[in-house]
C-alpha cells in the first residue's frame, strides 16, 4: 500500500529523514513511535505532498508521489497535529467542504457524514460551530473528515494529544473499526508508548532513521528492554545507536 525508498528530507544542514525505507501492507495499524524531533511530522508532510523530499521515492497504491501526486493523494486521509477545521463554520459545513473537494456526490456525502458522526457520538454537534466543541470532539470531526473519501491510507499525526482517556479510547476504537471494516492502512504517529503497544506493528523512528520495526514484543526485544517504554527510552537517548 505504502512504499518508501531512500527518503531524505533536510532542513539546511539538519537531516530530518535519513534515507528512510519502509513498506506498509494493506490492513495494518502501524504506530510510528519517536521522541520529539525524530522526524514524524516531517515524514507526514512529505507523504501528504506539503514538502518535496530531497531524495527517494514514495508510492501509495503503486502511484508515485513525485509523478502522479494528484492520483496518489486521493488515496490518503490525514489528521494533522494542529487542528485544521474552520472554527466559525458548523461541523456539517466543514465536512461538506471536504467532501466537495473530493467530488463526492451530495447524497453520498450526507450519508457518510451522518454515519461517521453517529459512530463517534457527535451527531448532535452537526449544526454547531466547531468553536463550541471540546478538543476531543474537534478531533473526532477531523477523523470523520479524514475518512469521508474512504482513503486506503490514513495518516494520523499525534491525534490524541490533549485528549482525555475516554476520547482517546473512542478515537482508537474508531480507527480499529475502520481497519477491520475496510482493510485500511493506518500510520499513527505518537510518542505515547501505551498507544504503540496496542498497534499491529511498531516503527521506532529516531533522528530520521528506523531503529526497530515489528510487533510491540519484537521491538521491545530488538531494543533490549523488558518493557517497550523502557526499551524505547533507552534506545532513543543513547547517542551511539543508529539504524538497525
Ligand atoms: N521547518 C523546519 N525548519 C528547520 N528544521 C525543522 C523544521 N521542521 C522540523 N525541523 C527539524 O527536523 C527534525 C524533525 O522534526 P519533526 O517535527 O519532523 O519531528 P517530530 O518527530 O514530528 O517531533 P515532535 O514529536 O516534537 O512533533 C527536528 O530536528 C526539527 O528541529
PDB file of N, CA, C and O and ligand atoms in Angstrom, residues 11-12 14-17 34-43 45 51 81 157-158 191 205, ligand 1:
ATOM      1  N   UNK A  11      16.545  20.080   6.363  1.00  0.00           N
ATOM      2  CA  UNK A  11      16.277  21.499   6.577  1.00  0.00           C
ATOM      3  C   UNK A  11      17.650  22.147   6.722  1.00  0.00           C
ATOM      4  O   UNK A  11      18.265  22.019   7.782  1.00  0.00           O
ATOM      5  N   UNK A  12      18.165  22.777   5.704  1.00  0.00           N
ATOM      6  CA  UNK A  12      19.526  23.297   5.765  1.00  0.00           C
ATOM      7  C   UNK A  12      20.490  22.159   6.036  1.00  0.00           C
ATOM      8  O   UNK A  12      20.476  21.137   5.341  1.00  0.00           O
ATOM      9  N   UNK A  14      20.431  20.299   8.671  1.00  0.00           N
ATOM     10  CA  UNK A  14      19.812  19.287   9.529  1.00  0.00           C
ATOM     11  C   UNK A  14      19.086  18.243   8.680  1.00  0.00           C
ATOM     12  O   UNK A  14      18.257  18.583   7.838  1.00  0.00           O
ATOM     13  N   UNK A  15      19.407  16.968   8.907  1.00  0.00           N
ATOM     14  CA  UNK A  15      18.742  15.900   8.160  1.00  0.00           C
ATOM     15  C   UNK A  15      17.596  15.365   9.005  1.00  0.00           C
ATOM     16  O   UNK A  15      17.815  14.743  10.048  1.00  0.00           O
ATOM     17  N   UNK A  16      16.362  15.601   8.563  1.00  0.00           N
ATOM     18  CA  UNK A  16      15.192  15.173   9.341  1.00  0.00           C
ATOM     19  C   UNK A  16      14.783  13.750   8.988  1.00  0.00           C
ATOM     20  O   UNK A  16      14.309  12.999   9.845  1.00  0.00           O
ATOM     21  N   UNK A  17      14.940  13.371   7.717  1.00  0.00           N
ATOM     22  CA  UNK A  17      14.694  11.981   7.295  1.00  0.00           C
ATOM     23  C   UNK A  17      15.943  11.502   6.585  1.00  0.00           C
ATOM     24  O   UNK A  17      16.391  12.128   5.616  1.00  0.00           O
ATOM     25  N   UNK A  34       8.231   7.830  18.088  1.00  0.00           N
ATOM     26  CA  UNK A  34       9.504   8.556  18.036  1.00  0.00           C
ATOM     27  C   UNK A  34       9.494   9.689  19.024  1.00  0.00           C
ATOM     28  O   UNK A  34       8.446  10.282  19.271  1.00  0.00           O
ATOM     29  N   UNK A  35      10.630  10.012  19.597  1.00  0.00           N
ATOM     30  CA  UNK A  35      10.692  11.136  20.540  1.00  0.00           C
ATOM     31  C   UNK A  35      10.532  12.458  19.795  1.00  0.00           C
ATOM     32  O   UNK A  35      10.518  12.480  18.560  1.00  0.00           O
ATOM     33  N   UNK A  36      10.454  13.552  20.515  1.00  0.00           N
ATOM     34  CA  UNK A  36      10.386  14.874  19.888  1.00  0.00           C
ATOM     35  C   UNK A  36      11.564  15.035  18.933  1.00  0.00           C
ATOM     36  O   UNK A  36      12.701  14.701  19.272  1.00  0.00           O
ATOM     37  N   UNK A  37      11.262  15.516  17.731  1.00  0.00           N
ATOM     38  CA  UNK A  37      12.328  15.781  16.764  1.00  0.00           C
ATOM     39  C   UNK A  37      12.778  14.578  15.972  1.00  0.00           C
ATOM     40  O   UNK A  37      13.722  14.658  15.179  1.00  0.00           O
ATOM     41  N   UNK A  38      12.093  13.439  16.119  1.00  0.00           N
ATOM     42  CA  UNK A  38      12.520  12.212  15.432  1.00  0.00           C
ATOM     43  C   UNK A  38      12.336  12.299  13.922  1.00  0.00           C
ATOM     44  O   UNK A  38      13.022  11.617  13.156  1.00  0.00           O
ATOM     45  N   UNK A  39      11.353  13.117  13.491  1.00  0.00           N
ATOM     46  CA  UNK A  39      11.091  13.229  12.057  1.00  0.00           C
ATOM     47  C   UNK A  39       9.678  12.798  11.666  1.00  0.00           C
ATOM     48  O   UNK A  39       9.352  12.725  10.481  1.00  0.00           O
ATOM     49  N   UNK A  40       8.824  12.547  12.653  1.00  0.00           N
ATOM     50  CA  UNK A  40       7.472  12.034  12.375  1.00  0.00           C
ATOM     51  C   UNK A  40       6.663  13.040  11.545  1.00  0.00           C
ATOM     52  O   UNK A  40       6.097  12.682  10.512  1.00  0.00           O
ATOM     53  N   UNK A  41       6.616  14.282  12.010  1.00  0.00           N
ATOM     54  CA  UNK A  41       5.819  15.282  11.284  1.00  0.00           C
ATOM     55  C   UNK A  41       6.409  15.551   9.904  1.00  0.00           C
ATOM     56  O   UNK A  41       5.672  15.745   8.935  1.00  0.00           O
ATOM     57  N   UNK A  42       7.715  15.545   9.830  1.00  0.00           N
ATOM     58  CA  UNK A  42       8.354  15.750   8.522  1.00  0.00           C
ATOM     59  C   UNK A  42       7.934  14.648   7.557  1.00  0.00           C
ATOM     60  O   UNK A  42       7.597  14.912   6.397  1.00  0.00           O
ATOM     61  N   UNK A  43       7.930  13.413   8.040  1.00  0.00           N
ATOM     62  CA  UNK A  43       7.511  12.296   7.190  1.00  0.00           C
ATOM     63  C   UNK A  43       6.073  12.525   6.708  1.00  0.00           C
ATOM     64  O   UNK A  43       5.770  12.358   5.526  1.00  0.00           O
ATOM     65  N   UNK A  45       4.512  15.334   6.405  1.00  0.00           N
ATOM     66  CA  UNK A  45       4.446  16.466   5.474  1.00  0.00           C
ATOM     67  C   UNK A  45       4.899  16.053   4.072  1.00  0.00           C
ATOM     68  O   UNK A  45       4.343  16.500   3.080  1.00  0.00           O
ATOM     69  N   UNK A  51       5.666  19.024   1.588  1.00  0.00           N
ATOM     70  CA  UNK A  51       7.086  19.259   1.302  1.00  0.00           C
ATOM     71  C   UNK A  51       7.543  18.241   0.275  1.00  0.00           C
ATOM     72  O   UNK A  51       7.099  17.089   0.323  1.00  0.00           O
ATOM     73  N   UNK A  81      -1.249  17.238  13.251  1.00  0.00           N
ATOM     74  CA  UNK A  81      -1.061  17.514  14.684  1.00  0.00           C
ATOM     75  C   UNK A  81      -1.841  18.777  15.089  1.00  0.00           C
ATOM     76  O   UNK A  81      -2.494  18.795  16.123  1.00  0.00           O
ATOM     77  N   UNK A 157      -1.211  12.223  12.813  1.00  0.00           N
ATOM     78  CA  UNK A 157      -0.016  12.764  13.460  1.00  0.00           C
ATOM     79  C   UNK A 157      -0.338  13.170  14.902  1.00  0.00           C
ATOM     80  O   UNK A 157      -0.875  14.254  15.137  1.00  0.00           O
ATOM     81  N   UNK A 158      -0.020  12.310  15.824  1.00  0.00           N
ATOM     82  CA  UNK A 158      -0.261  12.536  17.257  1.00  0.00           C
ATOM     83  C   UNK A 158      -1.686  13.050  17.503  1.00  0.00           C
ATOM     84  O   UNK A 158      -1.885  14.102  18.121  1.00  0.00           O
ATOM     85  N   UNK A 191       4.181   9.738  20.536  1.00  0.00           N
ATOM     86  CA  UNK A 191       5.313   9.434  21.410  1.00  0.00           C
ATOM     87  C   UNK A 191       4.810   8.802  22.699  1.00  0.00           C
ATOM     88  O   UNK A 191       5.537   8.716  23.682  1.00  0.00           O
ATOM     89  N   UNK A 205      11.208   5.490  15.250  1.00  0.00           N
ATOM     90  CA  UNK A 205      11.961   6.459  14.455  1.00  0.00           C
ATOM     91  C   UNK A 205      12.802   7.310  15.396  1.00  0.00           C
ATOM     92  O   UNK A 205      12.308   7.806  16.411  1.00  0.00           O
TER      93      UNK A 205
HETATM   94  N1  LIG B   1      10.650  23.950   9.316  1.00  0.00           N
HETATM   95  C1  LIG B   1      11.754  23.459   9.860  1.00  0.00           C
HETATM   96  N2  LIG B   1      12.941  24.083   9.741  1.00  0.00           N
HETATM   97  C2  LIG B   1      14.076  23.577  10.279  1.00  0.00           C
HETATM   98  N3  LIG B   1      14.143  22.422  10.968  1.00  0.00           N
HETATM   99  C3  LIG B   1      12.997  21.757  11.124  1.00  0.00           C
HETATM  100  C4  LIG B   1      11.744  22.235  10.596  1.00  0.00           C
HETATM  101  N4  LIG B   1      10.784  21.325  10.908  1.00  0.00           N
HETATM  102  C5  LIG B   1      11.393  20.352  11.612  1.00  0.00           C
HETATM  103  N5  LIG B   1      12.707  20.609  11.739  1.00  0.00           N
HETATM  104  C6  LIG B   1      13.708  19.742  12.413  1.00  0.00           C
HETATM  105  O1  LIG B   1      13.627  18.454  11.816  1.00  0.00           O
HETATM  106  C7  LIG B   1      13.727  17.436  12.797  1.00  0.00           C
HETATM  107  C8  LIG B   1      12.466  16.573  12.768  1.00  0.00           C
HETATM  108  O2  LIG B   1      11.375  17.355  13.230  1.00  0.00           O
HETATM  109  P1  LIG B   1       9.875  16.823  13.210  1.00  0.00           P
HETATM  110  O3  LIG B   1       8.995  17.983  13.573  1.00  0.00           O
HETATM  111  O4  LIG B   1       9.619  16.129  11.930  1.00  0.00           O
HETATM  112  O5  LIG B   1       9.910  15.760  14.403  1.00  0.00           O
HETATM  113  P2  LIG B   1       8.710  15.054  15.187  1.00  0.00           P
HETATM  114  O6  LIG B   1       9.128  13.648  15.349  1.00  0.00           O
HETATM  115  O7  LIG B   1       7.439  15.323  14.500  1.00  0.00           O
HETATM  116  O8  LIG B   1       8.755  15.797  16.587  1.00  0.00           O
HETATM  117  P3  LIG B   1       7.550  16.124  17.655  1.00  0.00           P
HETATM  118  O9  LIG B   1       7.235  14.831  18.334  1.00  0.00           O
HETATM  119  O10 LIG B   1       8.189  17.094  18.571  1.00  0.00           O
HETATM  120  O11 LIG B   1       6.387  16.683  16.864  1.00  0.00           O
HETATM  121  C9  LIG B   1      13.951  18.138  14.130  1.00  0.00           C
HETATM  122  O12 LIG B   1      15.348  18.195  14.361  1.00  0.00           O
HETATM  123  C10 LIG B   1      13.405  19.540  13.885  1.00  0.00           C
HETATM  124  O13 LIG B   1      14.062  20.501  14.688  1.00  0.00           O
END
